Coordinates of C-alpha atoms in Angstrom, one line a residue:
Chain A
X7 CA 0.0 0.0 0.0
X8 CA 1.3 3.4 -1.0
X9 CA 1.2 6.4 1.7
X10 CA 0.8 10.1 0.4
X11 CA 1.1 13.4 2.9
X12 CA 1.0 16.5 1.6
X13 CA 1.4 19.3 3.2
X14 CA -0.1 18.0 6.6
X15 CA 0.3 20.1 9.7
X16 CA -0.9 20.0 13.4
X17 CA -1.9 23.0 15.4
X18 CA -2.3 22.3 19.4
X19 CA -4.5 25.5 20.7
X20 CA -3.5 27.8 17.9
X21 CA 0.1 26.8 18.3
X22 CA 1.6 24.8 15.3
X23 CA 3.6 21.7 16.5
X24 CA 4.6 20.7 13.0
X25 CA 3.6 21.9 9.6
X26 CA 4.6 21.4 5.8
X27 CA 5.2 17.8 5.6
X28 CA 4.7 16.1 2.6
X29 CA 6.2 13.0 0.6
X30 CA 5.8 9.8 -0.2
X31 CA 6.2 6.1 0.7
X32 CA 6.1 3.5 -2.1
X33 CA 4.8 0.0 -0.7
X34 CA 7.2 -2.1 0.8
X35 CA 9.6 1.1 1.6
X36 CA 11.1 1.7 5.0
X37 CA 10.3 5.5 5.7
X38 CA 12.5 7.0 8.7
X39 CA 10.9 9.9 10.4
X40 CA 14.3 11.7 12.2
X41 CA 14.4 14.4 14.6
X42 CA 15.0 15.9 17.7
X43 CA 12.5 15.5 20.5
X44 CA 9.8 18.2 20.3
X45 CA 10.0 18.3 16.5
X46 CA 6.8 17.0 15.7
X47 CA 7.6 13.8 14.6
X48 CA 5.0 11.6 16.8
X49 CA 2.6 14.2 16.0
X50 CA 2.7 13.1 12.2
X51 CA 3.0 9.5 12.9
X52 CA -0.2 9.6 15.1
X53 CA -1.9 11.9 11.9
X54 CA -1.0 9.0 9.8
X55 CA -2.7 6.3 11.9
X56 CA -5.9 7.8 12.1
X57 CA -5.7 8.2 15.9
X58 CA -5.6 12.0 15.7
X59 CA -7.6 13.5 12.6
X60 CA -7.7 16.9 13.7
X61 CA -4.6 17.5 11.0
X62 CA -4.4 20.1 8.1
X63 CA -3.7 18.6 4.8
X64 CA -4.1 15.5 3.5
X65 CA -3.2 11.7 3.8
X66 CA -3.9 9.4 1.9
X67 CA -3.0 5.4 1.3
X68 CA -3.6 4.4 -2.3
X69 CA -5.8 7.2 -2.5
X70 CA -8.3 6.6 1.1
X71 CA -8.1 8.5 4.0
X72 CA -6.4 6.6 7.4
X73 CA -9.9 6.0 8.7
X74 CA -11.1 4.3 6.3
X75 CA -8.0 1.5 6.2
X76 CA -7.4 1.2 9.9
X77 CA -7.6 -2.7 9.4
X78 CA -4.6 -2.6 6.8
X79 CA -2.9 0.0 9.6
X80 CA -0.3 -1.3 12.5
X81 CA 1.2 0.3 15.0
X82 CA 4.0 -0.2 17.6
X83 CA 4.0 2.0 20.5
X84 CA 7.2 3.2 22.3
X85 CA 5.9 1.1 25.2
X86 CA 4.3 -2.2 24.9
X87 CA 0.9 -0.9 26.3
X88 CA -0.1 -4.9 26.9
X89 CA -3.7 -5.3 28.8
X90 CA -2.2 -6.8 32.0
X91 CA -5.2 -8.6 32.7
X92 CA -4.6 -10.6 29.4
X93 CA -2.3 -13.3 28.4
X94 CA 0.4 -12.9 26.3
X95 CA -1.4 -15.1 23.6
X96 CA -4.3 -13.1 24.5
X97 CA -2.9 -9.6 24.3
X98 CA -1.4 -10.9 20.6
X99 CA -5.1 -11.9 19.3
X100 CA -6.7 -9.2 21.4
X101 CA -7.3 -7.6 17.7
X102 CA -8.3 -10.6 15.4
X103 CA -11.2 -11.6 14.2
X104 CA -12.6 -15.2 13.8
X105 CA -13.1 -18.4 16.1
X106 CA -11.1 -18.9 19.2
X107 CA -9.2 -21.7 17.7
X108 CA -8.4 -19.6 14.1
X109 CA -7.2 -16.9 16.5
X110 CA -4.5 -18.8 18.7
X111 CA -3.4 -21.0 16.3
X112 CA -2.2 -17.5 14.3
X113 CA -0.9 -15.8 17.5
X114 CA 1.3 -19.0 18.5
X115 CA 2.5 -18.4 15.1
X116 CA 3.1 -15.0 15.6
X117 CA 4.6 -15.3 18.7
X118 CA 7.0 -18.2 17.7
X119 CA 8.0 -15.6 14.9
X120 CA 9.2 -12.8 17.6
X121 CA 11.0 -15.6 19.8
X122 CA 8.1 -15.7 22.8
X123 CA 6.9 -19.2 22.2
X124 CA 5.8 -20.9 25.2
X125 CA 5.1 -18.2 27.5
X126 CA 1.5 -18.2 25.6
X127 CA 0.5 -18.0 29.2
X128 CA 2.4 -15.4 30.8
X129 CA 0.7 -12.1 32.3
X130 CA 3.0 -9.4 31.1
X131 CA 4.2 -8.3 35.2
X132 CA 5.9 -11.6 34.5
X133 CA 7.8 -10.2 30.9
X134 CA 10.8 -8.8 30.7
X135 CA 10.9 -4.9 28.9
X136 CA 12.1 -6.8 25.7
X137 CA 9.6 -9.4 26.3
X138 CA 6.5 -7.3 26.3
X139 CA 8.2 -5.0 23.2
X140 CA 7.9 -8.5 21.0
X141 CA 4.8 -9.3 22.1
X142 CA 3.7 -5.8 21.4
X143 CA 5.6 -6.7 18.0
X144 CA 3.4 -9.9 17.4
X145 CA 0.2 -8.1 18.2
X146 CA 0.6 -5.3 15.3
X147 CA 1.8 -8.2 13.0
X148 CA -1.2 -10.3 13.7
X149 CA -3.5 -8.8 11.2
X150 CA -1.2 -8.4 8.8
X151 CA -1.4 -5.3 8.0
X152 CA 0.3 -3.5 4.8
X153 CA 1.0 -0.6 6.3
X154 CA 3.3 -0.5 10.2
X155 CA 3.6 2.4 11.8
X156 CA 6.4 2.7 14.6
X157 CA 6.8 5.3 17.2
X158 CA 10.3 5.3 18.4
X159 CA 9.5 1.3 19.3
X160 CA 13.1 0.4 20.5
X161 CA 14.2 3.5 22.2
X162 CA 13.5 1.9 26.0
X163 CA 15.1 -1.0 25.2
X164 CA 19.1 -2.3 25.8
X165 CA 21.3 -2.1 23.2
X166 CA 21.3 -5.7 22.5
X167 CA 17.6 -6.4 22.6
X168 CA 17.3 -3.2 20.3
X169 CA 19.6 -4.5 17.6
X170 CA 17.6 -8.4 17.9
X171 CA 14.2 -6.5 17.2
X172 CA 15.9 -4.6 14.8
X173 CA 17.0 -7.5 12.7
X174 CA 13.5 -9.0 13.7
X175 CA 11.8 -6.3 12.3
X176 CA 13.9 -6.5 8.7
X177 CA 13.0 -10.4 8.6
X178 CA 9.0 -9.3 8.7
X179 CA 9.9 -6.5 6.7
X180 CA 11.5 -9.3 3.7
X181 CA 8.8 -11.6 4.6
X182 CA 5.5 -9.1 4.2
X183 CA 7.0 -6.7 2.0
X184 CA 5.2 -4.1 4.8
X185 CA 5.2 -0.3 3.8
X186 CA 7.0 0.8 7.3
X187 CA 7.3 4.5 8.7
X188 CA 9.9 4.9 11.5
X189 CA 9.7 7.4 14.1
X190 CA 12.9 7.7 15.9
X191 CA 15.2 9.8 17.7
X192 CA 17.9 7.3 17.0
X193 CA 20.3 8.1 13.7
X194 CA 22.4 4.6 13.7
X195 CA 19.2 2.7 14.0
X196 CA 17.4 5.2 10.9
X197 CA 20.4 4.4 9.1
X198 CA 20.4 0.6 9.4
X199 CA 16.8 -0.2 8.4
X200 CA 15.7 2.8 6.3
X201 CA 15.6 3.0 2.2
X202 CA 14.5 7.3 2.8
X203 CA 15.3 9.1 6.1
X204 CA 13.2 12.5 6.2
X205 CA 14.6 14.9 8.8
X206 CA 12.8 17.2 11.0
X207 CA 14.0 20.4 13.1
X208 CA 12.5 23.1 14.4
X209 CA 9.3 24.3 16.4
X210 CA 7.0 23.9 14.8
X211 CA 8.9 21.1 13.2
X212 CA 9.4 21.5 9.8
X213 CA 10.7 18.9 7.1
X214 CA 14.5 19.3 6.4
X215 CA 16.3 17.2 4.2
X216 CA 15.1 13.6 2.7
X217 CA 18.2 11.8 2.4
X218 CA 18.1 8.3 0.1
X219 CA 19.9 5.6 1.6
X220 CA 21.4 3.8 -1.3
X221 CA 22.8 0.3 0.6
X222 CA 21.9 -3.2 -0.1
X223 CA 20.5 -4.9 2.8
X224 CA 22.0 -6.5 4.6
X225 CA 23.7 -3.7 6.3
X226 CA 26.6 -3.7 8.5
X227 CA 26.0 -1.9 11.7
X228 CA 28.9 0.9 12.0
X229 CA 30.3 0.2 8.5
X230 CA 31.9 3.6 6.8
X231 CA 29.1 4.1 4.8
X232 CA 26.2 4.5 7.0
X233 CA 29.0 6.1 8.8
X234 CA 29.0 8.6 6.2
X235 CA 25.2 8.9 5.8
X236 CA 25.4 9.4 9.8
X237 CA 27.3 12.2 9.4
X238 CA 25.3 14.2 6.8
X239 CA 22.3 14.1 8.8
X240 CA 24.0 15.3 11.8
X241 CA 25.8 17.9 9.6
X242 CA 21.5 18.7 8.3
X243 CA 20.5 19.1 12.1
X244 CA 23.4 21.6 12.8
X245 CA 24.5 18.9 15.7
X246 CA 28.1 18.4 14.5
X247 CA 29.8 21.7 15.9
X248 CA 29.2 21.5 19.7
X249 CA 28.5 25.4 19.2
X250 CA 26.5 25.4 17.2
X251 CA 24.2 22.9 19.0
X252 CA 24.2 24.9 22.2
X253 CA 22.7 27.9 20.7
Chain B
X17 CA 43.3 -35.3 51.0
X18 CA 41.7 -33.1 52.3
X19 CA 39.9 -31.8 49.1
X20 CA 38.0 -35.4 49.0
X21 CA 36.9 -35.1 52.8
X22 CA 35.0 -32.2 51.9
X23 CA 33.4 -33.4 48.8
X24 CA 32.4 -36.6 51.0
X25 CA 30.4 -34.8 53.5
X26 CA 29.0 -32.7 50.8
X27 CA 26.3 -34.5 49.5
X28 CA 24.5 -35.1 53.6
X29 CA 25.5 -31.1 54.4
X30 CA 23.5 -30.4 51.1
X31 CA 20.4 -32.8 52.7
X32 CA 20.5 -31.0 56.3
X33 CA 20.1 -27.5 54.5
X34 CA 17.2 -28.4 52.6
X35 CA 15.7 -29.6 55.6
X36 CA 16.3 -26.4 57.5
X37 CA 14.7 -24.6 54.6
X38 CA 11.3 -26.4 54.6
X39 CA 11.3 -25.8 58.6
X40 CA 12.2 -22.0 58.3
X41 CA 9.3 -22.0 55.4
X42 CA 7.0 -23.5 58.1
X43 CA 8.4 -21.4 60.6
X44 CA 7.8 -18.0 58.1
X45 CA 4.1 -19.2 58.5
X46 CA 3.3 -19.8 61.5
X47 CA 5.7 -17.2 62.8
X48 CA 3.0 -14.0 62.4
X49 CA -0.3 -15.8 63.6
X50 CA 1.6 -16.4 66.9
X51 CA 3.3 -12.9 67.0
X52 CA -0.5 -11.6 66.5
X53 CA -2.4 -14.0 69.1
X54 CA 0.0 -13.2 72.2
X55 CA -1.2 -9.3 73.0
X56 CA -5.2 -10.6 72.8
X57 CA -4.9 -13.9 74.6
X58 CA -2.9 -11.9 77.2
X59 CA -5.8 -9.1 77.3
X60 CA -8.3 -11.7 77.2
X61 CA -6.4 -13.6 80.5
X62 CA -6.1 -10.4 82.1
X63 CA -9.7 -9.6 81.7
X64 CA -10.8 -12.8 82.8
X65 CA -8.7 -12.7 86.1
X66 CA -9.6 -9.0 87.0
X67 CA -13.1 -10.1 86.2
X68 CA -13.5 -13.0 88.2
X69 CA -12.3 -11.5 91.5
X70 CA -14.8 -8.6 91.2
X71 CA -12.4 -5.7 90.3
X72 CA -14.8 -5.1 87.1
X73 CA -18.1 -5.9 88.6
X74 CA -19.8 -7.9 86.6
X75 CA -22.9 -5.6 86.1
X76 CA -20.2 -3.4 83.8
X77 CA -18.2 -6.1 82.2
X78 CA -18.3 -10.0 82.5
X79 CA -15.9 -12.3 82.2
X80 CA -15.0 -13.7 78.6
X81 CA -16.6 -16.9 79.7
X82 CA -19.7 -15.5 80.8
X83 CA -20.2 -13.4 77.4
X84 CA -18.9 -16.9 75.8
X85 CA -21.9 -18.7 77.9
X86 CA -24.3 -16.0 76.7
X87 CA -23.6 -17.0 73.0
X88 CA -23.6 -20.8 73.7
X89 CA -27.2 -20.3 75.6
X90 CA -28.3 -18.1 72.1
X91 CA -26.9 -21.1 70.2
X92 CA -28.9 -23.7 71.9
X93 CA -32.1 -22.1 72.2
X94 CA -31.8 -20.8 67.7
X95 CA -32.2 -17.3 68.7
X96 CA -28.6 -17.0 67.7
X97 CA -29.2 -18.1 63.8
X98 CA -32.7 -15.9 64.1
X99 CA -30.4 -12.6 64.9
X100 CA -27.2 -13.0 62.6
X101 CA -29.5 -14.3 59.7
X102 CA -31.9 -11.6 59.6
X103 CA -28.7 -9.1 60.4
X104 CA -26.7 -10.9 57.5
X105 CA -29.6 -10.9 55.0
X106 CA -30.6 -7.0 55.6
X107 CA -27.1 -6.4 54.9
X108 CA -27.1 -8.0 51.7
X109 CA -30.0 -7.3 50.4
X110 CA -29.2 -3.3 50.9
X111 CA -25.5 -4.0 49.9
X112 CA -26.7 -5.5 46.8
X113 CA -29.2 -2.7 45.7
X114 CA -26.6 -0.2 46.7
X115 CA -23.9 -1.9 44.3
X116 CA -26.4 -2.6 41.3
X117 CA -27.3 1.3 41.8
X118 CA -24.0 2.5 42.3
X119 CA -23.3 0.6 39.1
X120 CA -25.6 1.5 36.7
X121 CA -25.2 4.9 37.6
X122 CA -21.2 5.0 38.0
X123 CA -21.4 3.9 34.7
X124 CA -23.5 5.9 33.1
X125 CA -21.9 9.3 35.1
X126 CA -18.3 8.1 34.2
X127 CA -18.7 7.2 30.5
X128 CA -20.6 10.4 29.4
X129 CA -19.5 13.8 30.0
X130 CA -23.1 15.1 29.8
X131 CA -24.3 12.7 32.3
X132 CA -21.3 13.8 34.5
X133 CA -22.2 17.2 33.7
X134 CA -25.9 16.3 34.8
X135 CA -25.9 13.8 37.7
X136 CA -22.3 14.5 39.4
X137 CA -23.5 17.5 41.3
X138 CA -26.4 16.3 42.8
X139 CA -25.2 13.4 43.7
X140 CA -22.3 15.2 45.3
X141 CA -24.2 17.1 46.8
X142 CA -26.6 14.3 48.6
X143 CA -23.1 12.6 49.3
X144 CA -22.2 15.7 52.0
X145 CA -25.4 15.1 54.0
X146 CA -24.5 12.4 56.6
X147 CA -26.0 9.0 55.7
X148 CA -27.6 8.7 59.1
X149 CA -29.8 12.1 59.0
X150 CA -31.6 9.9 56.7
X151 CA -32.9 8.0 58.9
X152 CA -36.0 9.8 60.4
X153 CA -37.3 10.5 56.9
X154 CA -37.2 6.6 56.0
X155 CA -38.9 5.8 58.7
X156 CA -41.6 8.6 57.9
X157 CA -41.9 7.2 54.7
X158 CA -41.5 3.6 54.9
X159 CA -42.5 3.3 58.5
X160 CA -39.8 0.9 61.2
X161 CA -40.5 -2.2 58.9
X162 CA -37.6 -4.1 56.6
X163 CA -38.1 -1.1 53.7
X164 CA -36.4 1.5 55.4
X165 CA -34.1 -0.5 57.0
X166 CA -32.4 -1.8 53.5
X167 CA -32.6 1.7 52.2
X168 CA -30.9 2.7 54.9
X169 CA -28.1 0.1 54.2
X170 CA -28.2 0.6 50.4
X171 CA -27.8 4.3 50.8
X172 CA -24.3 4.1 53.2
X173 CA -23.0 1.1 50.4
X174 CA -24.0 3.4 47.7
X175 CA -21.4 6.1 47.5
X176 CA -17.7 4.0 48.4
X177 CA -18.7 1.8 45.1
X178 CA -20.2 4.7 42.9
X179 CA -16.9 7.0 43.8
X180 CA -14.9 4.5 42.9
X181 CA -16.3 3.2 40.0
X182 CA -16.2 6.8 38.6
X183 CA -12.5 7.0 39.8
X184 CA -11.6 3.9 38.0
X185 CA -13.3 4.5 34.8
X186 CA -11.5 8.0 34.7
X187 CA -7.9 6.4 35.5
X188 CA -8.1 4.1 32.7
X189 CA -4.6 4.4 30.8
X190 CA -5.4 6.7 27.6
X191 CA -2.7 4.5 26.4
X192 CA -5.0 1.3 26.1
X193 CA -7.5 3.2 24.3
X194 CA -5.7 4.2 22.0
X195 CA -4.9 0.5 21.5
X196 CA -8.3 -0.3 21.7
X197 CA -9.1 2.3 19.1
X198 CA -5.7 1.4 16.5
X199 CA -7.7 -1.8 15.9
X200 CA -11.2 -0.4 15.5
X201 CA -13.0 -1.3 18.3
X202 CA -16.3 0.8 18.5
X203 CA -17.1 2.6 21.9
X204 CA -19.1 -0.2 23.5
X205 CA -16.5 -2.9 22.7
X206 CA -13.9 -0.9 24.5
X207 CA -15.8 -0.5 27.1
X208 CA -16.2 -3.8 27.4
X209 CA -12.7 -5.3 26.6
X210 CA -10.2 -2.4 27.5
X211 CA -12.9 0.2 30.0
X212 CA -14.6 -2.3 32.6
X213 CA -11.1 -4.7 33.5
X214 CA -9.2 -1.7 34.1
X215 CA -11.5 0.0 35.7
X216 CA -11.9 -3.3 38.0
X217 CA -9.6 -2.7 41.2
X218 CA -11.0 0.4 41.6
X219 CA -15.0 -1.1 41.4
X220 CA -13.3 -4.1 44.1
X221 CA -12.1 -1.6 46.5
X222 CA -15.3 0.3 46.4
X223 CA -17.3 -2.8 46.9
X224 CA -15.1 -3.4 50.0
X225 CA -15.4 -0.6 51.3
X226 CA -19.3 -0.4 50.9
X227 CA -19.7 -4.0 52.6
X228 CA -17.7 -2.3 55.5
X229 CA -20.2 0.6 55.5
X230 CA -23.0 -1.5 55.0
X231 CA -22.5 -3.5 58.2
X232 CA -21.8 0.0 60.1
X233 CA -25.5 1.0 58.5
X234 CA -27.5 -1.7 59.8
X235 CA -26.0 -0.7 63.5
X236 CA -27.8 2.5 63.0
X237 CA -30.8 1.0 61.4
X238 CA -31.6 -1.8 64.0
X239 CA -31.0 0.2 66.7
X240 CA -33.7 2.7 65.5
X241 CA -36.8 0.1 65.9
X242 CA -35.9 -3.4 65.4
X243 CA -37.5 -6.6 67.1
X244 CA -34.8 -8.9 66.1
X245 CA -31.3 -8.8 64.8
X246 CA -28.0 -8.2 66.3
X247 CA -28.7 -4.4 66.4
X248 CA -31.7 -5.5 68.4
X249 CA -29.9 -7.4 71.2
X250 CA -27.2 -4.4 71.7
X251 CA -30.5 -2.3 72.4
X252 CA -32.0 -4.9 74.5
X253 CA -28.9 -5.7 75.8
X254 CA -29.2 -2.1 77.4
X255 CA -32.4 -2.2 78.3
X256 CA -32.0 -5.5 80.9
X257 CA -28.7 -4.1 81.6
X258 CA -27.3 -7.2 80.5
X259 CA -23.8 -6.0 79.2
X260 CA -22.7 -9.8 78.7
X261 CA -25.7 -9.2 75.3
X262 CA -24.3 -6.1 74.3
X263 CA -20.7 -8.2 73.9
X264 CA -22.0 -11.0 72.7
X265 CA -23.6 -8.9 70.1
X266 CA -20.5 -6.8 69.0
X267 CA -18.1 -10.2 69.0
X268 CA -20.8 -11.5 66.7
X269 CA -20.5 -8.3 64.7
X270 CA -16.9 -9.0 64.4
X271 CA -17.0 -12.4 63.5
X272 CA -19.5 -12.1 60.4
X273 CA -18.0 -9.0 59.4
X274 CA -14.5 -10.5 59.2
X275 CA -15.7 -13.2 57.5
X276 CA -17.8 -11.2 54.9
X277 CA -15.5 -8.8 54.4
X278 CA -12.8 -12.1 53.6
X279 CA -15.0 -13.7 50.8
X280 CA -14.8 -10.3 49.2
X281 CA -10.9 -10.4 49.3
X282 CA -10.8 -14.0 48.2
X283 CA -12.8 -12.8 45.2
X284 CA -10.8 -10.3 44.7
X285 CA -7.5 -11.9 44.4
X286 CA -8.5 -14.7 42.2
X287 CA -10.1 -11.8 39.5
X288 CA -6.9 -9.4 40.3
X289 CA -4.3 -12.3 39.8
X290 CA -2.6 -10.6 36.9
X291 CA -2.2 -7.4 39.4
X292 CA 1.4 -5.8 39.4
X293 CA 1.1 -5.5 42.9
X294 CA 3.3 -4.8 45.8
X295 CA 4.3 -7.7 47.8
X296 CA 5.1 -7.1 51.7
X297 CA 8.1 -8.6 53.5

């Protein structure tokens, strides 16, 4: 599924947050959304799920507004947000459709695919942060949606667990051939999984350079070439000259 | 040499500590019922002694075993089951129509602003006047029957579960709604899959709390005109200046009100299992 913005905006009690964003994600493309916090960039993310609709301009996927395709629509909060009173199989059907036995025989698959089988049963007090995060994971990928939306989704999570989802993410990513936009705050991690990296700044946040990332996958993590791509989009958010980012 | 000595005696040493373990376990159990019972079994003694060589007169306070007799004679002649049943089932029959109200209405107030906007004062308002100035009205109305008694009773359980009910629909985590809403869950399925189990603790504790009130209700209410019931024997206790009744009458107060009061935690804990909850040491 293709997404469109154009010129969409955000205005919290007459003050804008974010304005002027457009562009566009082919299907199966890995969008990154980069900025610093405050820019804005959860503000689109939530304008393109259809959670907040009180935007200016328009979205569209092939052509429909988001509230019309919130079944093809995922999305990965920066915390798991699990219904403790659920199960972990439970909290992975919790928005399928079907009979009882359709639904858990695809949420063991899911959660086999994340690495969680056999704590089907668990109550998420009993999950590690990681844990929950794949099981939160396994719960967007359940309906298969063509579009996944992901708001900073590793950024509470240790280094090594974030690199594991990372790579988990790519494998559903080859697999599904998802259209994916990225929030993050995180340049290395923009850098590794994204084809486009948009870059915000400002307040109100304001689009600042789309920069192509032109690197086969698989990608070697610290390699001098993403090492390079690092650098231009520090050098685009003024954050390379310690002066210059005090000011 | 001597490395081999010690990997002989080992394998026994590793025995003896388990052992140890399962008794300190037992010990961990049984420790804090006997740290509890010491200061009212010594009370209790006490009271007995001073009792029983007439520094308390027995016209004031009896001896345990005389208030103990008083229930055994209840016990043996039924009048004990008349009391605590007709007691027991005032209580629940006003607890229940309190908590059925409380939740209709809870829920209505705490899912629609407008009804918030409508209801929430008055019923704020009504929740300043003290339950008991009630009570002369109801018996106006409904005269010293079983009517005013459970209204009474229904009133007091009323407004612990319709407080909280409100409180814990309006702490619900945003952050589940939204959840809720990403996969397109309409307004009455989220209330019902995401609204109502998180909103559960809160409805528990106010249903505690009520069944507390509710047995401090039916005091008030059977002491106002009441020909039977354990609010009845307090009254008539006084009246024969029998003080061994009036004790019987509060230690059976106690007793059911412990035990009720239990059930309601027992249900609580199985429905709140998946709870993140503090454990004490």
């Amino acid at each position: 599924m293709s997404l469109e913005l154009r010129n969409v905006g955000r205005t919290f009690n007459d003050k804008a947050a974010v304005r002027n964003i457009s562009f566009t994600a082919q299907p199966g493309e890995i969008i990154g959304l980069l900025g610093t916090s405050g820019c804005g960039k959860s503000t689109v993310l939530r304008a393109i799920s259809g959670l907040d609709d009180a935007y200016d301009g328009r979205i569209e996927f092939n052509g429909k507004a988001p509230g019309a395709v919130r079944n093809a629509i995922g999305f990965i909060f920066q915390e798991p947000r699990l219904m403790p009173w659920l199960t972990v199989l439970e909290n992975v059907t919790f928005g399928l459709k079907g009979t009882r036995a359709e639904k858990e025989s695809k949420g063991k698959t899911f959660l086999e695919n994340v690495g969680l089988a056999g704590n089907e049963n668990a109550y998420p007090k009993e999950l590690s942060g990681g844990m929950a995060q794949r099981a939160a994971i396994a719960r967007a990928l359940v309906t298969s949606p063509e579009v996944l939306l992901l708001d900073e989704p590793f950024s509470a999570l240790d280094a090594f667990t974030k690199m594991q989802l990372q790579d988990l993410l790519l494998d559903i990513w080859k697999t599904y051939q998802t259209t994916i936009v990225l929030v993050t705050h995180d340049i290395d991690e923009a850098t590794y999984l994204c084809d486009r990296i948009i870059t915000l700044r400002g307040q109100p946040g304001e689009m600042e350079r789309e920069i192509a990332i032109n690197e086969a996958r698989p990608r070697t993590r610290g390699s001098g070439e993403l090492a390079e791509y690092k650098k231009e989009i520090l050098d685009s958010l003024d954050l390379n000259q310690p002066a210059a980012a005090e000011k | 040499m001597e490395k081999s000595v010690g990997q002989l005696t080992a394998v026994p040493a590793n025995e003896r500590i388990d052992e140890k373990k399962t008794i300190a376990r037992r010990k961990k159990r049984v420790q804090p019922i006997m740290l509890g019972s010491i200061l009212p079994i010594v009370l209790i003694a006490v009271w007995e002694v001073l009792s029983r060589t007439g520094i308390f007169p027995a016209y004031q306070l009896p001896a345990p075993t005389a208030i103990l007799a008083t229930i055994n004679g209840m016990f043996q002649d039924g009048t004990l089951f008349t009391h605590v049943g007709i007691t027991t089932y005032r209580v629940f029959i006003g607890f229940l129509i309190g908590t059925v109200a409380a939740m209709v209405v809870g829920s209505i107030v705490g899912f629609y602003e407008k009804a918030e906007q409508l209801f929430d004062p008055l019923i704020q308002a009504f929740r300043s006047i003290p339950s008991l100035a009630w009570v002369p009205l109801f018996i106006l109305w409904m005269g010293i029957g079983e009517p005013s008694k459970v209204t009474m009773i229904a009133v007091g359980v009323f407004f612990p579960v319709y407080l909280n009910i409100i409180g814990g629909i309006a702490g619900v985590d945003r952050k589940l709604i939204e959840v809720g809403r990403m996969y397109g869950l309409n307004n009455l399925q989220l209330i019902r899959r995401v609204i109502l189990p998180a909103a559960l603790p809160s409805f528990l504790t106010g249903v505690r709390s009520g069944l507390g009130l509710g047995w401090m209700f039916v005091v008030a209410a059977e002491l106002m005109g009441a020909s039977s019931g354990l609010g009845y024997l307090l009254v008539l206790g006084q009246n024969t200046l029998s003080p061994e009744i009036i004790l019987s009458s509060i230690i059976l107060f106690a007793i059911i009100g412990k035990l009720t009061d239990w059930i309601l935690k027992i249900i609580e804990t199985r429905t709140l299992h998946w709870q993140d909850g503090m454990v004490k040491s």
